Coordinates of C-alpha atoms in Angstrom, one line a residue:
X1312 CA 0.2 0.0 0.0
X1313 CA 2.9 2.5 0.9
X1314 CA 4.4 1.8 -2.4
X1315 CA 1.4 2.7 -4.3
X1316 CA 0.5 6.0 -2.0
X1317 CA 3.7 7.3 -2.2
X1318 CA 3.6 7.6 -6.3
X1319 CA 0.8 10.3 -6.0
X1320 CA 0.8 11.2 -2.2
X1321 CA 3.5 12.4 0.2
X1322 CA 3.3 13.7 3.6
X1323 CA 5.4 13.5 6.7
X1324 CA 5.6 10.4 8.4
X1325 CA 3.6 8.7 5.5
X1326 CA 5.3 5.2 5.8
X1327 CA 4.8 5.2 9.8
X1328 CA 1.0 6.0 9.1
X1329 CA 0.4 4.0 6.8
X1330 CA 2.0 0.9 8.7
X1331 CA -0.5 2.0 11.4
X1332 CA -3.3 1.9 9.4
X1333 CA -2.8 -1.4 8.1
X1334 CA -1.9 -2.9 11.7
X1335 CA -5.5 -1.6 13.0
X1336 CA -7.4 -3.4 9.8
X1337 CA -9.8 -5.9 11.7
X1338 CA -9.8 -8.0 8.6
X1339 CA -6.1 -8.2 8.4
X1340 CA -5.6 -8.9 12.3
X1341 CA -8.0 -11.9 11.7
X1342 CA -6.4 -13.5 8.8
X1343 CA -2.9 -12.9 8.6
X1344 CA -0.4 -15.3 9.9
X1345 CA 1.5 -14.2 12.6
X1346 CA 5.4 -14.1 12.0
X1347 CA 6.6 -13.5 15.1
X1348 CA 7.9 -15.9 17.7
X1349 CA 5.0 -17.0 19.8
X1350 CA 5.1 -15.9 23.3
X1351 CA 5.7 -17.3 26.6
X1352 CA 8.8 -18.5 27.8
X1353 CA 9.4 -21.9 29.1
X1354 CA 8.4 -22.4 32.8
X1355 CA 10.2 -25.2 34.7
X1356 CA 8.0 -27.6 36.9
X1357 CA 8.6 -27.6 40.4
X1358 CA 10.5 -31.1 41.2
X1359 CA 8.9 -33.0 43.8
X1360 CA 11.0 -33.2 46.9
X1361 CA 10.0 -37.1 47.6
X1362 CA 8.7 -40.4 45.9
X1363 CA 5.0 -40.1 44.7
X1364 CA 4.6 -36.8 46.3
X1365 CA 3.3 -35.7 42.7
X1366 CA 1.6 -37.8 40.3
X1367 CA 1.2 -36.9 36.8
X1368 CA -1.9 -37.8 34.7
X1369 CA -3.0 -37.7 31.1
X1370 CA -5.6 -40.0 29.1
X1371 CA -4.6 -42.0 26.2
X1372 CA -7.7 -41.6 24.0
X1373 CA -8.5 -43.5 20.8
X1374 CA -7.2 -46.8 21.8
X1375 CA -9.3 -50.1 20.4
X1376 CA -11.8 -51.2 23.1
X1377 CA -11.0 -54.3 25.3
X1378 CA -12.6 -57.5 25.0
X1379 CA -14.9 -56.2 28.1
X1380 CA -15.8 -53.0 25.8
X1381 CA -13.7 -50.9 28.1
X1382 CA -12.1 -47.6 26.6
X1383 CA -10.8 -46.1 29.6
X1384 CA -10.5 -46.8 33.1
X1385 CA -11.5 -44.3 36.1
X1386 CA -10.3 -44.5 39.5
X1387 CA -11.6 -41.9 42.3
X1388 CA -8.3 -40.9 44.2
X1389 CA -8.0 -38.3 47.1
X1390 CA -5.9 -35.8 45.1
X1391 CA -5.6 -32.3 44.3
X1392 CA -6.4 -31.7 40.5
X1393 CA -4.3 -29.0 38.6
X1394 CA -5.5 -28.6 35.2
X1395 CA -3.7 -27.3 32.1
X1396 CA -4.6 -24.6 29.6
X1397 CA -7.1 -25.1 27.2
X1398 CA -5.4 -26.4 23.8
X1399 CA -2.0 -26.5 25.4
X1400 CA -0.3 -29.7 25.3
X1401 CA 3.3 -28.2 26.0
X1402 CA 2.2 -27.9 29.8
X1403 CA 2.2 -31.5 30.1
X1404 CA 5.0 -32.2 28.0
X1405 CA 6.6 -34.8 30.0
X1406 CA 3.5 -37.0 30.2
X1407 CA 3.0 -36.3 26.4
X1408 CA 6.3 -37.6 25.5
X1409 CA 5.7 -40.7 27.8
X1410 CA 2.4 -41.5 26.2
X1411 CA 4.2 -41.6 23.1
X1412 CA 6.6 -43.8 24.3
X1413 CA 3.9 -46.1 25.6
X1414 CA 1.8 -46.0 22.2
X1415 CA 4.9 -47.3 20.4
X1416 CA 5.1 -50.1 23.1
X1417 CA 1.4 -51.1 22.5
X1418 CA 2.2 -51.2 18.8
X1419 CA 5.1 -53.5 19.0
X1420 CA 3.2 -55.9 21.3
X1421 CA 0.3 -56.0 18.8
X1422 CA 2.3 -56.8 16.2
X1423 CA 4.5 -59.3 17.9
X1424 CA 1.7 -61.2 20.5
X1425 CA -1.8 -60.2 18.8
X1426 CA -4.9 -59.9 21.0
X1427 CA -6.4 -57.1 23.0
X1428 CA -4.1 -54.3 23.9
X1429 CA -4.8 -54.3 27.6
X1430 CA -3.5 -58.0 27.9
X1431 CA 0.2 -56.5 27.4
X1432 CA -0.2 -53.6 29.9
X1433 CA 1.7 -55.7 32.5
X1434 CA 4.3 -56.4 30.2
X1435 CA 4.7 -52.8 29.0
X1436 CA 4.6 -51.3 32.6
X1437 CA 7.8 -53.4 33.3
X1438 CA 9.6 -52.7 30.3
X1439 CA 9.2 -48.8 30.6
X1440 CA 10.1 -49.0 34.5
X1441 CA 12.8 -50.9 33.6
X1442 CA 15.0 -49.4 31.1
X1443 CA 17.4 -46.7 31.1
X1444 CA 16.2 -43.2 31.5
X1445 CA 19.1 -40.5 30.4
X1446 CA 17.6 -37.7 32.3
X1447 CA 17.7 -39.3 35.7
X1448 CA 20.5 -41.3 34.5
X1449 CA 19.1 -44.7 36.0
X1450 CA 16.1 -47.1 35.4
X1451 CA 12.8 -45.7 37.4
X1452 CA 12.6 -49.3 38.9
X1453 CA 16.0 -48.9 40.2
X1454 CA 15.6 -45.6 41.3
X1455 CA 12.7 -46.4 43.4
X1456 CA 13.8 -49.6 45.1
X1457 CA 17.5 -49.2 45.1
X1458 CA 18.2 -52.2 43.1
X1459 CA 17.8 -53.5 39.8
X1460 CA 14.9 -55.5 38.4
X1461 CA 15.4 -59.1 37.5
X1462 CA 14.3 -59.8 33.9
X1463 CA 15.0 -62.8 31.2
X1464 CA 17.9 -60.3 29.7
X1465 CA 19.8 -59.6 32.7
X1466 CA 19.2 -62.3 35.8
X1467 CA 21.3 -60.3 38.2
X1468 CA 22.2 -61.8 41.4
X1469 CA 20.1 -60.2 44.1
X1470 CA 20.4 -61.8 47.8
X1471 CA 18.0 -61.5 50.2
X1472 CA 20.2 -59.0 52.2
X1473 CA 20.3 -56.6 49.3
X1474 CA 16.6 -57.0 48.7
X1475 CA 14.9 -56.7 52.5
X1476 CA 18.3 -55.4 54.2
X1477 CA 18.3 -52.2 56.3
X1478 CA 18.3 -49.0 54.1
X1479 CA 19.0 -45.6 55.9
X1480 CA 16.9 -42.5 55.4
X1481 CA 20.1 -40.7 55.3
X1482 CA 20.9 -42.8 52.1
X1483 CA 17.2 -42.4 50.5
X1484 CA 17.5 -38.6 50.8
X1485 CA 20.9 -38.7 49.1
X1486 CA 19.5 -40.7 46.3
X1487 CA 16.4 -38.2 46.0
X1488 CA 18.7 -35.4 46.0
X1489 CA 20.8 -36.7 43.3
X1490 CA 17.7 -37.6 41.1
X1491 CA 16.6 -33.9 41.5
X1492 CA 19.8 -32.5 40.9
X1493 CA 19.7 -34.2 37.5
X1494 CA 16.1 -33.1 36.8
X1495 CA 17.2 -29.6 37.5
X1496 CA 20.1 -29.8 35.0
X1497 CA 17.7 -31.6 32.3
X1498 CA 14.9 -28.9 32.8
X1499 CA 17.7 -26.1 32.3
X1500 CA 18.9 -27.6 29.1
X1501 CA 15.5 -28.0 27.8
X1502 CA 14.4 -24.4 28.7
X1503 CA 17.5 -22.7 27.2
X1504 CA 16.7 -24.6 23.8
X1505 CA 12.6 -24.0 23.9
X1506 CA 13.1 -20.1 24.7
X1507 CA 15.3 -19.4 21.6
X1508 CA 12.3 -19.8 19.5
X1509 CA 10.0 -17.6 22.0
X1510 CA 9.5 -14.2 23.2
X1511 CA 8.7 -13.1 26.5
X1512 CA 5.1 -11.6 26.2
X1513 CA 2.7 -10.1 28.3
X1514 CA -0.7 -8.6 28.4
X1515 CA -2.7 -6.6 30.9
X1516 CA -6.1 -6.9 32.4
X1517 CA -8.8 -5.0 29.9
X1518 CA -6.8 -5.6 27.1
X1519 CA -8.4 -6.9 24.0
X1520 CA -6.8 -9.9 22.2
X1521 CA -7.6 -12.1 19.1
X1522 CA -7.7 -16.0 19.9
X1523 CA -6.2 -18.3 17.5
X1524 CA -8.7 -20.5 15.9
X1525 CA -6.8 -23.3 14.0
X1526 CA -7.3 -27.0 14.6
X1527 CA -4.9 -29.3 16.8
X1528 CA -4.5 -32.8 15.3
X1529 CA -7.8 -33.0 13.8
X1530 CA -10.0 -31.4 16.5
X1531 CA -12.2 -28.3 15.5
X1532 CA -11.5 -25.9 18.1
X1533 CA -14.3 -23.4 17.7
X1534 CA -16.8 -24.6 15.1
X1535 CA -16.0 -25.5 11.4
X1536 CA -12.3 -24.9 10.3
X1537 CA -12.5 -24.4 6.5
X1538 CA -9.6 -23.7 3.9
X1539 CA -10.6 -19.6 4.0
X1540 CA -11.7 -19.2 7.6
X1541 CA -10.4 -16.7 9.6
X1542 CA -7.1 -17.9 11.3
X1543 CA -8.2 -16.0 14.7
X1544 CA -11.6 -15.1 16.5
X1545 CA -12.5 -12.1 18.7
X1546 CA -11.3 -9.7 20.0
X1547 CA -12.0 -10.7 23.3
X1548 CA -11.4 -8.8 26.5
X1549 CA -8.9 -10.4 29.2
X1550 CA -10.6 -10.5 32.6
X1551 CA -7.5 -11.9 34.8
X1552 CA -4.2 -13.3 34.3
X1553 CA -3.8 -17.0 35.4
X1554 CA -0.3 -18.2 36.5
X1555 CA 2.7 -16.4 34.5
X1556 CA 1.6 -17.3 30.9
X1557 CA -2.2 -18.0 30.9
X1558 CA -5.3 -15.3 30.5
X1559 CA -8.8 -15.8 31.1
X1560 CA -11.2 -14.2 28.5
X1561 CA -14.5 -13.0 28.4
X1562 CA -16.0 -15.2 25.9
X1563 CA -19.3 -14.9 24.2
X1564 CA -22.4 -17.4 24.5
X1565 CA -21.3 -19.3 21.7
X1566 CA -18.1 -20.3 23.1
X1567 CA -19.6 -21.5 26.9
X1568 CA -18.4 -25.1 26.2
X1569 CA -15.0 -23.9 26.0
X1570 CA -12.9 -23.5 29.0
X1571 CA -11.9 -19.5 29.0
X1572 CA -8.4 -19.9 30.4
X1573 CA -5.6 -19.9 27.3
X1574 CA -1.8 -20.1 26.8
X1575 CA -0.4 -16.7 25.8
X1576 CA 0.9 -18.3 22.7
X1577 CA -2.7 -18.6 21.3
X1578 CA -3.2 -14.9 21.9
X1579 CA -2.6 -11.8 19.7
X1580 CA -3.0 -8.1 20.6
X1581 CA -6.1 -6.5 19.2
X1582 CA -4.9 -3.2 17.2
X1583 CA -7.4 -0.3 16.9
X1584 CA -11.0 -0.4 17.9
X1585 CA -11.7 -3.4 19.8
X1586 CA -15.9 -2.9 19.8
X1587 CA -15.4 -4.3 16.0
X1588 CA -16.5 -8.0 16.8
X1589 CA -16.6 -10.2 14.0
X1590 CA -19.3 -13.1 14.3
X1591 CA -18.4 -16.4 14.5
X1592 CA -19.6 -18.1 11.6
X1593 CA -18.2 -20.6 9.0
X1594 CA -16.1 -19.0 6.3
X1595 CA -15.5 -21.4 3.3
X1596 CA -16.1 -22.1 -0.3
X1597 CA -18.1 -25.3 -0.7
X1598 CA -17.6 -27.0 -4.0
X1599 CA -21.2 -27.7 -5.2
X1600 CA -21.9 -31.0 -7.4

């Protein structure tokens, strides 16, 4: 636009004025791809101080039904539940990585042994807990019970004294501290790699922001997603800040089923008049037969 205008017009700060005008265009803000780095630096998870202090839970969905027609198992546990933000699997990256590994184990067992996938759960659990984990530099079984697990691959000689002998609290504390130190080092390395691709971005309460509307792994977030649908919906007003990198939005009635807390990387600041609300509707080209 600037190149076209400067051929016939000129005024002081013309380029800046044109840039500001384009930046405030509501349609441009909804349809243009965001080229800057996503907001929100990586936050390190608090490392537990003792074994079983924190239990991480995630649901593996889409598995075939078992012989008893169960697709998931629910248990009532007296725990505090801390839910992650909407559409942000990175919040629980550790669990997501574990699930990725376990799904590969399931595939291998289904190929080699056939049958229902739940028949192989004990074998998969044993295999995962008995393999070497590079972060803690030890197998999980050995980290928890202080001795290696007997297996057909390596039948280690473990006497009764080793299995049930005295195990001091001091030794247990040293082991836990060593594992915590290794986890801290791994977190620091991973954070340094991730933050290279992110920027430290913040919003204020009562700011107006657009909300990203693209799909994640085939799941439609906000209605149907067509090829020419807007990339962002809104804008919506920020009600409050949740933690360091998440915000609660004032969503319309159409999104009543959506949890209103979103990670900052899904948000884009609204420039210009925030009262220009684009109704949520399907914008796509339908091929007619």
